[in-house]
Amino acid sequence: MKEDLIKRFTTYVKVDTQSNEDSETCPSTPGQWTLLHMLADECKAIGMDEVTLDENGYLFATLPSNTDKKVPTIGFLAHVDTTTDFTGKNVNPQIIENYDGKEIVLNKSLRVVLSPEEYPNLKNYIGQTLITTDGTTLLGADDKAGVAEIMTAMDYLLHHPEIKHGKIRVAFTPDEEIGRGPHKFNVGAFGADFAYTMDGGPLGELEYETFNAASAKITIRGNNIHPGSAKGKMVHSAKIAMELHSLLPEDEVPERTEGYEGFYHLISIHGDVEETKMYYIIRDHDREKFEAKKANLQSIVNSLKEKYGQDKITIELADQYYNMKEKIEPVKEIVDIAYDAMKSLGIEPKISPVRGGTDGSQLSFMGLPTPNIFAGGENMHGKYEYVSVETMGKAVQVIVEIAKRFEERA
Ligand SMILES: [Zn+2]
């Protein structure tokens, strides 16, 4: 299984599938189509049924049930794209066998070194096989580790008919990194009762709580006039923006929050006297606090409108996704099954609230409850990204074990 995982993973990461938020198409980039077509062929080659790749780049496949019992249909999902933050072109994966716990020189000429002093998690992998970058690109373990794990688990189950399971659906999806992953996901056509994204980080991660998320676009219009004759006439939009920001709670920002603490995050501000544009995101796990944060920003804007004129400021508030917990809690057994599956494999489950969203946060609200399970990657989205083959192997076992457990309890 180890060789299969390495072969699959190193093949997938060599395809440049970086997504692009400026693109209007779905998938947003042609490289994703390349990998999706490769995966469709592979699904057929290993013997999966109902392999479909729709016009939006959603690849579905089925592993038919091999039991007489009536078992819920479960799905496993992974995304094929990589982040916009760092290049995924010409990825050249390096395999380090039997890792000794010391520095790993990723790139000698560029002096890029992956060191356990900076990244102490490396110490968890002594004796294991690591896959790293060559120091010039990201690796793409997020989420090609998940893709390789699901494919390998399906291949394994096809070769082990003695392991009984219900119908399993697999989905490989585009554009997660630009937040569009679930946008064109056809939940009806997928036809699963529950699903899991294999898109978490290190061993044991199990997540079913995410932020509630909204964005706010604020435009402030000023009035520019020669500063020599500006008295009583100039309206300075950038200064109104500074005033607006100063009215938000100082400590509710990403750099001062953790755990279940939410925030307002000023992503960008561009402006001068005449016009200033501000872009905020608002995040909170708690739905009431989330609504209160949006209301607070709105009322700050209202008070500034009173002060400077109704036409001076506009705000566009839009919800982006919600905490999936609301949809998972009524079917909490799907988390328990994953938890027990990990335990039985000697993995300590690590449940913590995601300070972000997953594809599952949107899918859960589209009718497909979808917690998230570790895929194994560390230091995602940059040149220090790496993954342990042993962790990927554990993820494969977790998938198999979950499939088994759904059958056993049916
Ligand atoms: Zn991911």
GROMACS .gro file of C-alpha atoms and ligand atoms in nm:
model
  411
    1MET     CA    1   0.000   0.000   0.000
    2LYS     CA    2   0.288   0.234   0.080
    3GLU     CA    3   0.427   0.208  -0.272
    4ASP     CA    4   0.080   0.270  -0.420
    5LEU     CA    5   0.037   0.582  -0.211
    6ILE     CA    6   0.377   0.722  -0.305
    7LYS     CA    7   0.321   0.649  -0.672
    8ARG     CA    8  -0.023   0.807  -0.678
    9PHE     CA    9   0.069   1.108  -0.472
   10THR     CA   10   0.387   1.192  -0.661
   11THR     CA   11   0.199   1.156  -0.991
   12TYR     CA   12  -0.084   1.388  -0.885
   13VAL     CA   13   0.137   1.661  -0.740
   14LYS     CA   14   0.324   1.696  -1.068
   15VAL     CA   15   0.008   1.826  -1.235
   16ASP     CA   16  -0.019   2.203  -1.182
   17THR     CA   17  -0.372   2.252  -1.049
   18GLN     CA   18  -0.340   2.591  -0.885
   19SER     CA   19  -0.683   2.755  -0.886
   20ASN     CA   20  -0.742   3.117  -0.984
   21GLU     CA   21  -1.003   3.339  -0.825
   22ASP     CA   22  -0.995   3.584  -1.117
   23SER     CA   23  -1.120   3.315  -1.352
   24GLU     CA   24  -1.492   3.285  -1.417
   25THR     CA   25  -1.483   2.925  -1.539
   26CYS     CA   26  -1.537   2.613  -1.332
   27PRO     CA   27  -1.285   2.462  -1.277
   28SER     CA   28  -1.103   2.793  -1.270
   29THR     CA   29  -0.789   2.655  -1.439
   30PRO     CA   30  -0.722   2.397  -1.716
   31GLY     CA   31  -0.468   2.205  -1.505
   32GLN     CA   32  -0.751   2.086  -1.284
   33TRP     CA   33  -0.920   1.930  -1.589
   34THR     CA   34  -0.596   1.746  -1.667
   35LEU     CA   35  -0.585   1.586  -1.323
   36LEU     CA   36  -0.961   1.520  -1.317
   37HIS     CA   37  -0.940   1.332  -1.648
   38MET     CA   38  -0.644   1.131  -1.517
   39LEU     CA   39  -0.843   1.044  -1.204
   40ALA     CA   40  -1.152   0.949  -1.405
   41ASP     CA   41  -0.940   0.706  -1.607
   42GLU     CA   42  -0.788   0.569  -1.289
   43CYS     CA   43  -1.128   0.518  -1.123
   44LYS     CA   44  -1.233   0.312  -1.427
   45ALA     CA   45  -0.904   0.124  -1.434
   46ILE     CA   46  -0.928   0.011  -1.072
   47GLY     CA   47  -1.284  -0.108  -1.136
   48MET     CA   48  -1.513   0.159  -0.994
   49ASP     CA   49  -1.864   0.201  -1.134
   50GLU     CA   50  -2.070   0.504  -1.240
   51VAL     CA   51  -1.765   0.718  -1.314
   52THR     CA   52  -1.891   1.060  -1.425
   53LEU     CA   53  -1.708   1.386  -1.482
   54ASP     CA   54  -1.960   1.664  -1.528
   55GLU     CA   55  -1.925   1.987  -1.726
   56ASN     CA   56  -1.815   2.177  -1.413
   57GLY     CA   57  -1.531   1.940  -1.328
   58TYR     CA   58  -1.694   1.732  -1.055
   59LEU     CA   59  -1.576   1.372  -1.075
   60PHE     CA   60  -1.803   1.114  -0.908
   61ALA     CA   61  -1.753   0.740  -0.887
   62THR     CA   62  -1.913   0.447  -0.707
   63LEU     CA   63  -1.787   0.149  -0.517
   64PRO     CA   64  -2.095  -0.075  -0.518
   65SER     CA   65  -2.224  -0.232  -0.199
   66ASN     CA   66  -2.116  -0.591  -0.134
   67THR     CA   67  -2.358  -0.664   0.147
   68ASP     CA   68  -2.725  -0.761   0.170
   69LYS     CA   69  -2.777  -0.521   0.458
   70LYS     CA   70  -2.934  -0.182   0.407
   71VAL     CA   71  -2.643   0.051   0.471
   72PRO     CA   72  -2.647   0.431   0.430
   73THR     CA   73  -2.452   0.553   0.128
   74ILE     CA   74  -2.140   0.734   0.242
   75GLY     CA   75  -1.914   0.961   0.042
   76PHE     CA   76  -1.546   1.053   0.053
   77LEU     CA   77  -1.434   1.383  -0.097
   78ALA     CA   78  -1.108   1.553  -0.181
   79HIS     CA   79  -1.027   1.861  -0.385
   80VAL     CA   80  -0.784   1.859  -0.677
   81ASP     CA   81  -0.683   2.226  -0.678
   82THR     CA   82  -0.398   2.389  -0.487
   83THR     CA   83  -0.385   2.729  -0.321
   84THR     CA   84  -0.344   3.060  -0.500
   85ASP     CA   85  -0.088   3.162  -0.233
   86PHE     CA   86   0.212   2.981  -0.375
   87THR     CA   87   0.314   2.830  -0.706
   88GLY     CA   88   0.225   2.470  -0.782
   89LYS     CA   89   0.408   2.458  -1.114
   90ASN     CA   90   0.684   2.201  -1.170
   91VAL     CA   91   0.644   2.039  -0.831
   92ASN     CA   92   0.939   1.807  -0.781
   93PRO     CA   93   0.864   1.587  -0.479
   94GLN     CA   94   1.154   1.461  -0.268
   95ILE     CA   95   1.124   1.134  -0.080
   96ILE     CA   96   1.307   1.101   0.249
   97GLU     CA   97   1.310   0.746   0.382
   98ASN     CA   98   1.355   0.673   0.749
   99TYR     CA   99   1.365   1.039   0.854
  100ASP     CA  100   1.635   1.100   1.114
  101GLY     CA  101   1.481   1.400   1.293
  102LYS     CA  102   1.741   1.645   1.158
  103GLU     CA  103   1.729   1.936   0.916
  104ILE     CA  104   1.617   1.857   0.565
  105VAL     CA  105   1.791   2.053   0.292
  106LEU     CA  106   1.516   2.118   0.041
  107ASN     CA  107   1.727   2.320  -0.195
  108LYS     CA  108   2.102   2.348  -0.164
  109SER     CA  109   2.162   2.633  -0.410
  110LEU     CA  110   1.874   2.843  -0.277
  111ARG     CA  111   1.956   2.747   0.084
  112VAL     CA  112   1.603   2.638   0.166
  113VAL     CA  113   1.609   2.422   0.476
  114LEU     CA  114   1.321   2.254   0.657
  115SER     CA  115   1.432   2.252   1.017
  116PRO     CA  116   1.282   2.092   1.328
  117GLU     CA  117   1.373   2.406   1.523
  118GLU     CA  118   1.132   2.611   1.315
  119TYR     CA  119   0.886   2.330   1.257
  120PRO     CA  120   0.892   2.112   1.571
  121ASN     CA  121   0.617   1.883   1.437
  122LEU     CA  122   0.893   1.722   1.228
  123LYS     CA  123   0.995   1.536   1.545
  124ASN     CA  124   0.671   1.339   1.525
  125TYR     CA  125   0.792   1.172   1.208
  126ILE     CA  126   1.125   1.019   1.306
  127GLY     CA  127   1.170   0.687   1.129
  128GLN     CA  128   0.894   0.761   0.879
  129THR     CA  129   0.897   0.831   0.507
  130LEU     CA  130   0.844   1.198   0.432
  131ILE     CA  131   0.762   1.364   0.102
  132THR     CA  132   0.880   1.725   0.071
  133THR     CA  133   0.917   1.990  -0.197
  134ASP     CA  134   1.243   2.091  -0.364
  135GLY     CA  135   1.212   2.430  -0.196
  136THR     CA  136   1.077   2.617  -0.499
  137THR     CA  137   0.705   2.527  -0.499
  138LEU     CA  138   0.435   2.409  -0.263
  139LEU     CA  139   0.384   2.033  -0.241
  140GLY     CA  140   0.009   2.003  -0.288
  141ALA     CA  141  -0.053   1.756  -0.004
  142ASP     CA  142  -0.351   1.986   0.041
  143ASP     CA  143  -0.534   1.806  -0.095
  144LYS     CA  144  -0.369   1.555  -0.324
  145ALA     CA  145  -0.286   1.353  -0.014
  146GLY     CA  146  -0.664   1.320   0.029
  147VAL     CA  147  -0.709   1.224  -0.335
  148ALA     CA  148  -0.437   0.957  -0.313
  149GLU     CA  149  -0.582   0.820   0.012
  150ILE     CA  150  -0.936   0.787  -0.122
  151MET     CA  151  -0.818   0.626  -0.446
  152THR     CA  152  -0.595   0.384  -0.256
  153ALA     CA  153  -0.873   0.296  -0.009
  154MET     CA  154  -1.114   0.220  -0.296
  155ASP     CA  155  -0.849   0.008  -0.470
  156TYR     CA  156  -0.789  -0.176  -0.142
  157LEU     CA  157  -1.160  -0.246  -0.085
  158LEU     CA  158  -1.195  -0.372  -0.444
  159HIS     CA  159  -0.915  -0.617  -0.375
  160HIS     CA  160  -1.063  -0.723  -0.041
  161PRO     CA  161  -1.422  -0.830  -0.107
  162GLU     CA  162  -1.426  -1.003   0.232
  163ILE     CA  163  -1.455  -0.654   0.389
  164LYS     CA  164  -1.828  -0.583   0.377
  165HIS     CA  165  -1.951  -0.232   0.308
  166GLY     CA  166  -2.248  -0.041   0.170
  167LYS     CA  167  -2.247   0.175  -0.140
  168ILE     CA  168  -1.960   0.424  -0.133
  169ARG     CA  169  -1.948   0.738  -0.344
  170VAL     CA  170  -1.629   0.923  -0.420
  171ALA     CA  171  -1.598   1.285  -0.534
  172PHE     CA  172  -1.294   1.473  -0.660
  173THR     CA  173  -1.380   1.839  -0.682
  174PRO     CA  174  -1.236   2.167  -0.817
  175ASP     CA  175  -1.168   2.511  -0.670
  176GLU     CA  176  -1.184   2.450  -0.295
  177GLU     CA  177  -0.903   2.696  -0.234
  178ILE     CA  178  -1.101   2.984  -0.383
  179GLY     CA  179  -1.410   2.893  -0.181
  180ARG     CA  180  -1.611   2.767  -0.476
  181GLY     CA  181  -1.566   2.395  -0.414
  182PRO     CA  182  -1.927   2.317  -0.335
  183HIS     CA  183  -2.086   2.583  -0.557
  184LYS     CA  184  -2.166   2.349  -0.843
  185PHE     CA  185  -2.157   2.024  -0.645
  186ASN     CA  186  -2.468   1.830  -0.744
  187VAL     CA  187  -2.571   1.685  -0.408
  188GLY     CA  188  -2.867   1.503  -0.564
  189ALA     CA  189  -2.656   1.334  -0.830
  190PHE     CA  190  -2.396   1.241  -0.571
  191GLY     CA  191  -2.667   1.067  -0.376
  192ALA     CA  192  -2.487   1.003  -0.048
  193ASP     CA  193  -2.648   1.025   0.295
  194PHE     CA  194  -2.329   1.146   0.463
  195ALA     CA  195  -1.980   1.228   0.350
  196TYR     CA  196  -1.631   1.303   0.477
  197THR     CA  197  -1.379   1.540   0.326
  198MET     CA  198  -1.026   1.400   0.352
  199ASP     CA  199  -0.879   1.748   0.374
  200GLY     CA  200  -0.747   1.802   0.727
  201GLY     CA  201  -0.388   1.833   0.848
  202PRO     CA  202  -0.187   1.604   1.077
  203LEU     CA  203  -0.278   1.258   1.206
  204GLY     CA  204  -0.598   1.238   1.408
  205GLU     CA  205  -0.765   1.561   1.299
  206LEU     CA  206  -1.141   1.533   1.302
  207GLU     CA  207  -1.343   1.847   1.249
  208TYR     CA  208  -1.711   1.924   1.245
  209GLU     CA  209  -1.719   2.285   1.362
  210THR     CA  210  -1.625   2.573   1.137
  211PHE     CA  211  -1.668   2.946   1.144
  212ASN     CA  212  -1.979   3.130   1.036
  213ALA     CA  213  -1.847   3.363   0.771
  214ALA     CA  214  -1.947   3.688   0.605
  215SER     CA  215  -1.777   3.951   0.397
  216ALA     CA  216  -1.832   4.326   0.393
  217LYS     CA  217  -1.742   4.559   0.109
  218ILE     CA  218  -1.748   4.921   0.218
  219THR     CA  219  -1.714   5.217  -0.016
  220ILE     CA  220  -1.666   5.567   0.124
  221ARG     CA  221  -1.700   5.869  -0.103
  222GLY     CA  222  -1.520   6.190  -0.014
  223ASN     CA  223  -1.490   6.527  -0.174
  224ASN     CA  224  -1.150   6.638  -0.295
  225ILE     CA  225  -1.065   7.005  -0.320
  226HIS     CA  226  -0.745   7.208  -0.323
  227PRO     CA  227  -0.611   7.188   0.035
  228GLY     CA  228  -0.553   7.564   0.035
  229SER     CA  229  -0.923   7.632   0.005
  230ALA     CA  230  -1.058   7.317   0.167
  231LYS     CA  231  -1.195   7.459   0.489
  232GLY     CA  232  -1.548   7.340   0.547
  233LYS     CA  233  -1.561   7.172   0.205
  234MET     CA  234  -1.321   6.880   0.192
  235VAL     CA  235  -1.457   6.540   0.292
  236HIS     CA  236  -1.167   6.298   0.340
  237SER     CA  237  -1.281   5.945   0.264
  238ALA     CA  238  -0.963   5.776   0.392
  239LYS     CA  239  -0.999   5.951   0.726
  240ILE     CA  240  -1.359   5.837   0.755
  241ALA     CA  241  -1.230   5.486   0.688
  242MET     CA  242  -0.979   5.522   0.973
  243GLU     CA  243  -1.257   5.643   1.199
  244LEU     CA  244  -1.474   5.349   1.099
  245HIS     CA  245  -1.199   5.101   1.176
  246SER     CA  246  -1.125   5.265   1.511
  247LEU     CA  247  -1.486   5.202   1.617
  248LEU     CA  248  -1.445   4.824   1.586
  249PRO     CA  249  -1.338   4.626   1.896
  250GLU     CA  250  -0.959   4.643   1.905
  251ASP     CA  251  -0.905   4.289   2.029
  252GLU     CA  252  -1.143   4.110   1.795
  253VAL     CA  253  -0.887   4.066   1.519
  254PRO     CA  254  -0.714   3.752   1.387
  255GLU     CA  255  -0.380   3.834   1.549
  256ARG     CA  256  -0.540   3.851   1.895
  257THR     CA  257  -0.786   3.561   1.884
  258GLU     CA  258  -0.780   3.181   1.897
  259GLY     CA  259  -1.004   2.884   1.970
  260TYR     CA  260  -1.368   2.990   1.965
  261GLU     CA  261  -1.292   3.365   1.954
  262GLY     CA  262  -1.429   3.538   1.647
  263PHE     CA  263  -1.300   3.847   1.469
  264TYR     CA  264  -1.336   4.128   1.219
  265HIS     CA  265  -1.052   4.117   0.970
  266LEU     CA  266  -0.965   4.411   0.750
  267ILE     CA  267  -0.836   4.227   0.444
  268SER     CA  268  -0.765   4.536   0.240
  269ILE     CA  269  -0.804   4.910   0.230
  270HIS     CA  270  -0.737   5.130  -0.072
  271GLY     CA  271  -0.808   5.495  -0.072
  272ASP     CA  272  -0.734   5.864  -0.095
  273VAL     CA  273  -0.933   6.179  -0.029
  274GLU     CA  274  -1.193   6.115  -0.295
  275GLU     CA  275  -1.272   5.747  -0.247
  276THR     CA  276  -1.177   5.463  -0.011
  277LYS     CA  277  -1.269   5.096  -0.038
  278MET     CA  278  -1.246   4.862   0.258
  279TYR     CA  279  -1.290   4.487   0.251
  280TYR     CA  280  -1.361   4.301   0.574
  281ILE     CA  281  -1.434   3.943   0.662
  282ILE     CA  282  -1.630   3.856   0.977
  283ARG     CA  283  -1.589   3.521   1.150
  284ASP     CA  284  -1.742   3.356   1.456
  285HIS     CA  285  -1.826   2.995   1.549
  286ASP     CA  286  -2.128   3.112   1.746
  287ARG     CA  287  -2.420   3.206   1.524
  288GLU     CA  288  -2.557   3.470   1.762
  289LYS     CA  289  -2.221   3.637   1.809
  290PHE     CA  290  -2.173   3.622   1.433
  291GLU     CA  291  -2.503   3.800   1.372
  292ALA     CA  292  -2.413   4.053   1.644
  293LYS     CA  293  -2.080   4.127   1.475
  294LYS     CA  294  -2.252   4.194   1.143
  295ALA     CA  295  -2.511   4.414   1.316
  296ASN     CA  296  -2.235   4.606   1.494
  297LEU     CA  297  -2.052   4.682   1.169
  298GLN     CA  298  -2.378   4.787   1.009
  299SER     CA  299  -2.461   5.021   1.297
  300ILE     CA  300  -2.112   5.178   1.286
  301VAL     CA  301  -2.169   5.246   0.918
  302ASN     CA  302  -2.513   5.390   0.997
  303SER     CA  303  -2.370   5.627   1.259
  304LEU     CA  304  -2.106   5.750   1.013
  305LYS     CA  305  -2.377   5.803   0.752
  306GLU     CA  306  -2.561   6.022   1.003
  307LYS     CA  307  -2.244   6.215   1.063
  308TYR     CA  308  -2.117   6.259   0.705
  309GLY     CA  309  -2.423   6.209   0.486
  310GLN     CA  310  -2.633   5.913   0.381
  311ASP     CA  311  -2.481   5.899   0.031
  312LYS     CA  312  -2.121   5.899   0.155
  313ILE     CA  313  -2.097   5.535   0.261
  314THR     CA  314  -2.227   5.208   0.122
  315ILE     CA  315  -2.185   4.862   0.269
  316GLU     CA  316  -2.248   4.526   0.106
  317LEU     CA  317  -2.268   4.252   0.368
  318ALA     CA  318  -2.284   3.895   0.238
  319ASP     CA  319  -2.287   3.564   0.422
  320GLN     CA  320  -2.029   3.320   0.287
  321TYR     CA  321  -2.084   2.998   0.483
  322TYR     CA  322  -2.209   2.878   0.820
  323ASN     CA  323  -2.081   2.659   1.101
  324MET     CA  324  -2.154   2.303   0.991
  325LYS     CA  325  -2.203   2.197   1.354
  326GLU     CA  326  -2.568   2.301   1.325
  327LYS     CA  327  -2.616   2.034   1.055
  328ILE     CA  328  -2.382   1.771   1.196
  329GLU     CA  329  -2.515   1.763   1.550
  330PRO     CA  330  -2.847   1.597   1.454
  331VAL     CA  331  -2.645   1.316   1.288
  332LYS     CA  332  -2.360   1.319   1.535
  333GLU     CA  333  -2.310   0.942   1.495
  334ILE     CA  334  -2.115   1.012   1.174
  335VAL     CA  335  -1.853   1.191   1.384
  336ASP     CA  336  -1.864   0.915   1.646
  337ILE     CA  337  -1.804   0.650   1.380
  338ALA     CA  338  -1.498   0.836   1.253
  339TYR     CA  339  -1.381   0.884   1.612
  340ASP     CA  340  -1.418   0.514   1.697
  341ALA     CA  341  -1.255   0.415   1.367
  342MET     CA  342  -0.947   0.619   1.458
  343LYS     CA  343  -0.939   0.483   1.813
  344SER     CA  344  -0.953   0.125   1.689
  345LEU     CA  345  -0.649   0.196   1.470
  346GLY     CA  346  -0.452   0.340   1.761
  347ILE     CA  347  -0.493   0.699   1.641
  348GLU     CA  348  -0.575   0.964   1.901
  349PRO     CA  349  -0.859   1.171   1.751
  350LYS     CA  350  -0.803   1.545   1.777
  351ILE     CA  351  -1.130   1.732   1.762
  352SER     CA  352  -1.101   2.108   1.742
  353PRO     CA  353  -1.300   2.393   1.587
  354VAL     CA  354  -1.174   2.492   1.243
  355ARG     CA  355  -1.079   2.858   1.231
  356GLY     CA  356  -1.194   2.871   0.874
  357GLY     CA  357  -1.430   2.682   0.651
  358THR     CA  358  -1.413   2.353   0.469
  359ASP     CA  359  -1.605   2.237   0.165
  360GLY     CA  360  -1.811   2.051   0.423
  361SER     CA  361  -1.938   2.373   0.579
  362GLN     CA  362  -2.124   2.457   0.260
  363LEU     CA  363  -2.212   2.097   0.169
  364SER     CA  364  -2.365   2.037   0.511
  365PHE     CA  365  -2.605   2.324   0.446
  366MET     CA  366  -2.677   2.188   0.099
  367GLY     CA  367  -2.809   1.869   0.258
  368LEU     CA  368  -2.494   1.657   0.275
  369PRO     CA  369  -2.352   1.652   0.631
  370THR     CA  370  -1.976   1.638   0.579
  371PRO     CA  371  -1.719   1.641   0.862
  372ASN     CA  372  -1.349   1.666   0.782
  373ILE     CA  373  -1.077   1.408   0.846
  374PHE     CA  374  -0.697   1.443   0.842
  375ALA     CA  375  -0.517   1.396   0.513
  376GLY     CA  376  -0.172   1.431   0.669
  377GLY     CA  377  -0.016   1.747   0.526
  378GLU     CA  378   0.195   1.983   0.737
  379ASN     CA  379   0.291   2.346   0.666
  380MET     CA  380   0.033   2.368   0.392
  381HIS     CA  381   0.034   2.637   0.122
  382GLY     CA  382   0.408   2.696   0.102
  383LYS     CA  383   0.749   2.558   0.019
  384TYR     CA  384   0.791   2.390   0.360
  385GLU     CA  385   0.487   2.170   0.304
  386TYR     CA  386   0.545   1.800   0.365
  387VAL     CA  387   0.352   1.484   0.432
  388SER     CA  388   0.430   1.152   0.596
  389VAL     CA  389   0.350   0.842   0.393
  390GLU     CA  390   0.269   0.658   0.717
  391THR     CA  391   0.004   0.918   0.803
  392MET     CA  392  -0.143   0.882   0.455
  393GLY     CA  393  -0.152   0.506   0.514
  394LYS     CA  394  -0.343   0.564   0.838
  395ALA     CA  395  -0.592   0.782   0.652
  396VAL     CA  396  -0.650   0.497   0.406
  397GLN     CA  397  -0.716   0.265   0.700
  398VAL     CA  398  -0.958   0.515   0.854
  399ILE     CA  399  -1.159   0.525   0.529
  400VAL     CA  400  -1.174   0.144   0.518
  401GLU     CA  401  -1.266   0.125   0.886
  402ILE     CA  402  -1.546   0.382   0.851
  403ALA     CA  403  -1.690   0.189   0.557
  404LYS     CA  404  -1.676  -0.132   0.765
  405ARG     CA  405  -1.841   0.029   1.068
  406PHE     CA  406  -2.136   0.165   0.873
  407GLU     CA  407  -2.199  -0.188   0.747
  408GLU     CA  408  -2.161  -0.350   1.089
  409ARG     CA  409  -2.409  -0.123   1.260
  410ALA     CA  410  -2.671  -0.146   0.984
  411ZN      ZN  411  -0.759   2.160   0.135
   0.00000   0.00000   0.00000
